[in-house]
Short mmCIF file of C-alpha atoms in Angstrom, two decimals:
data_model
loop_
_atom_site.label_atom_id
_atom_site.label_comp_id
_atom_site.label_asym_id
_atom_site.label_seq_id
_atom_site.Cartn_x
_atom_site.Cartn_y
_atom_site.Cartn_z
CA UNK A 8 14.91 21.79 -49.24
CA UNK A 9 15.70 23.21 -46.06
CA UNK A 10 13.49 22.36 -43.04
CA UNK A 11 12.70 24.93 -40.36
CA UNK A 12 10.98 24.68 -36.94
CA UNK A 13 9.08 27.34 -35.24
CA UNK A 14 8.39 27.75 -31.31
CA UNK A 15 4.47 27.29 -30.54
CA UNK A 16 2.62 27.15 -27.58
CA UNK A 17 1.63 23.95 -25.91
CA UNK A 18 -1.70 22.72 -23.70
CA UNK A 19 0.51 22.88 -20.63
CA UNK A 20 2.63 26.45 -21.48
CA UNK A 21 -1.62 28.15 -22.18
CA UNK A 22 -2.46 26.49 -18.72
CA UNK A 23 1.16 27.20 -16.61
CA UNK A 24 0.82 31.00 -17.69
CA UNK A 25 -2.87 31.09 -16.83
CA UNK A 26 -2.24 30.11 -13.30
CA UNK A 27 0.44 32.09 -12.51
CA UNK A 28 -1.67 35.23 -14.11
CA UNK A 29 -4.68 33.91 -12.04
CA UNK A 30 -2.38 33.97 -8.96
CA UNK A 31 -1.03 37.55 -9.34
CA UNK A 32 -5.11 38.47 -9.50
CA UNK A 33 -5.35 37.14 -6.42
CA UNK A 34 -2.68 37.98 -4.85
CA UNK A 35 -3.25 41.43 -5.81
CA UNK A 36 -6.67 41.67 -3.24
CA UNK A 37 -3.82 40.71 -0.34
CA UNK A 38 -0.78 42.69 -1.29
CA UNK A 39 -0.98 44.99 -4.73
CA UNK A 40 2.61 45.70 -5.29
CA UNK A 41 3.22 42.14 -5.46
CA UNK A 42 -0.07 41.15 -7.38
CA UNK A 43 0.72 43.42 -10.43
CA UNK A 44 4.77 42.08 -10.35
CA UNK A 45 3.29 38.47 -10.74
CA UNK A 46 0.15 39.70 -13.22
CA UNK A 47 2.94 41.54 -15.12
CA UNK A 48 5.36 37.63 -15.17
CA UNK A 49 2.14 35.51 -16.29
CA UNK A 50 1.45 37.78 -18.92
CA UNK A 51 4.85 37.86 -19.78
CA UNK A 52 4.41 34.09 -19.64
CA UNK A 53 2.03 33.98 -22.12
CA UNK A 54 3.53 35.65 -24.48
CA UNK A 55 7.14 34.50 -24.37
CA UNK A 56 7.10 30.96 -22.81
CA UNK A 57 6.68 28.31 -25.75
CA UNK A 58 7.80 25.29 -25.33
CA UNK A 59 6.74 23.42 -28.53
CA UNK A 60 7.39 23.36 -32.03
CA UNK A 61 6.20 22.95 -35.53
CA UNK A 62 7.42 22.53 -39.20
CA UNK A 63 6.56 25.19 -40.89
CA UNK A 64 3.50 24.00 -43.63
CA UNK A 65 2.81 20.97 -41.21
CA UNK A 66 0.15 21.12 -38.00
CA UNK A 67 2.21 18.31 -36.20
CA UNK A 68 3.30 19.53 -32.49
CA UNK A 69 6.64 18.47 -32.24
CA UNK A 70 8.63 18.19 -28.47
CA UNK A 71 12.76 19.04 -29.12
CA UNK A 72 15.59 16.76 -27.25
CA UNK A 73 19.27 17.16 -27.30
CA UNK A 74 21.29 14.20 -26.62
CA UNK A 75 24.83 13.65 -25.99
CA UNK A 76 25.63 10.91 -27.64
CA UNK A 77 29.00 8.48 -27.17
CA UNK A 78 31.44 8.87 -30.28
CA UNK A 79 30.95 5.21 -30.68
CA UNK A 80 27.48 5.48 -31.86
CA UNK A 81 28.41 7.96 -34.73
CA UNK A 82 28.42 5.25 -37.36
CA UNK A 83 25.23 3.75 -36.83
CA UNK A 84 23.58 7.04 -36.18
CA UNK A 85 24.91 8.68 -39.18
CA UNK A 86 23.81 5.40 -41.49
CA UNK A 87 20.54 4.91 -39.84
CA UNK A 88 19.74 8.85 -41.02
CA UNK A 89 21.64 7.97 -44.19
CA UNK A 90 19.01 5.04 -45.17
CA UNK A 91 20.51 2.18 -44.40
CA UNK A 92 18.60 -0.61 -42.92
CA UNK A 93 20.53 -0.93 -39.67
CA UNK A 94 20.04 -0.36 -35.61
CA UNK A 95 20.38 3.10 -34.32
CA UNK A 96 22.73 3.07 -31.23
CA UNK A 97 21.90 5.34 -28.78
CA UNK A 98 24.09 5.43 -26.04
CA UNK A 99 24.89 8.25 -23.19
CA UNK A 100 27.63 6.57 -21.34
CA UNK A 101 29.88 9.43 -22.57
CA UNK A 102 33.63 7.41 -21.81
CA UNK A 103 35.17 8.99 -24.81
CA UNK A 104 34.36 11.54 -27.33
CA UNK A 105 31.05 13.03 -27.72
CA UNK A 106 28.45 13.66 -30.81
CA UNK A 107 25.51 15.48 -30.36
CA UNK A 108 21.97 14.34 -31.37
CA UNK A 109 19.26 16.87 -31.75
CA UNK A 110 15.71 15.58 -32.13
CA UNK A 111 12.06 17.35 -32.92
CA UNK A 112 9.51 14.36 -32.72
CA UNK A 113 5.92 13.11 -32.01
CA UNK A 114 5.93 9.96 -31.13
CA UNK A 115 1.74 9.29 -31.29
CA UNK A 116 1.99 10.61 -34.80
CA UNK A 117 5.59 8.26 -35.49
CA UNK A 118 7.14 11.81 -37.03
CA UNK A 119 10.76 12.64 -35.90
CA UNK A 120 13.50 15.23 -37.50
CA UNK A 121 16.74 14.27 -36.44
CA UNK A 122 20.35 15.78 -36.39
CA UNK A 123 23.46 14.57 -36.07
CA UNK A 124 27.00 16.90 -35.40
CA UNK A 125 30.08 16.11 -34.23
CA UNK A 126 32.43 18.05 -31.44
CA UNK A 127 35.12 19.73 -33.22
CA UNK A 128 37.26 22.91 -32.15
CA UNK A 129 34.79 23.29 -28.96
CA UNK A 130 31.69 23.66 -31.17
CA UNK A 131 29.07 21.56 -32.49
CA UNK A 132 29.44 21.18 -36.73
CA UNK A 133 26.21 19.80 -38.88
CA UNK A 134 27.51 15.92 -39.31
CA UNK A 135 23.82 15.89 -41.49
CA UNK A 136 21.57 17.52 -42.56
CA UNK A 137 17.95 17.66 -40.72
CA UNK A 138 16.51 14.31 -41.62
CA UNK A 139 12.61 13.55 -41.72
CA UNK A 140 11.82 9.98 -40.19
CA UNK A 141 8.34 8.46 -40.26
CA UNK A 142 6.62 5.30 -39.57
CA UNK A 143 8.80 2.52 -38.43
CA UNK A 144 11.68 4.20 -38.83
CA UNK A 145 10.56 7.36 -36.66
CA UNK A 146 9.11 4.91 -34.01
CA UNK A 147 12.72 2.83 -33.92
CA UNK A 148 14.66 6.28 -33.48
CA UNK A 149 11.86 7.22 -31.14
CA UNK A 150 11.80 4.37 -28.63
CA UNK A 151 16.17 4.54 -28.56
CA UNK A 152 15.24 8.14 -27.12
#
């Protein structure tokens, strides 16, 4: 089962877009040309600025980091996603080769989807698939972040 994310709005994206369309109200009664340019960006704003995301069939607001992660910590990475019952390594000290660790989590509702792909041929390839933590597990992964 594949899982996919889509881009939501956030608290802070509804209230950053509602000041800067508040502003270009304002600024409108001083100088008009400029008041409609900035009305015109916060409702752009609104519209196009979302900066969180959700599972689709879940209601869980989820915040999305990209890490890149020392080659070293491949095999501990890619066996904590796999199951196994060992510590996550998550270091950014990047002496060496480089693998890239993409996270969606919440960490007051200990929910993460993690990532892993390696550098190869100047892209990034899928290493794993997109991996659903939760509980413990999510939290461990979580607090490494």
């Amino acid at each position: 089962m594949e899982i996919n994310f889509k881009k939501v709005h956030t608290t802070k994206d509804l209230v950053i877009s509602a000041i800067v369309l508040a502003a270009g109200i304002g600024l409108y009664f001083v100088k008009p040309v400029l008041g409609v340019f900035i009305v015109v960006l916060g409702v752009l704003m609104l519209l196009l600025y979302k900066a969180g995301f959700k599972r689709e069939g879940e209601d869980i607001l989820l915040q999305k980091k990209v890490f890149d992660v020392a080659h070293s910590c491949r095999d501990s990475l890619k066996g904590f996603l796999g199951g196994k019952d060992v510590e996550p390594e998550v270091n950014t000290d990047l002496s060496g080769g480089v693998i890239r660790l993409e996270a969606y989590y919440n960490a007051s509702a200990a929910v993460a989807y993690v990532q892993l792909f390696d550098f190869s041929n100047y892209t990034y390839e899928p290493a794993t698939e997109v991996v659903e933590l939760r509980g413990p597990r999510a939290e461990k992964l979580i607090n490494k972040l």
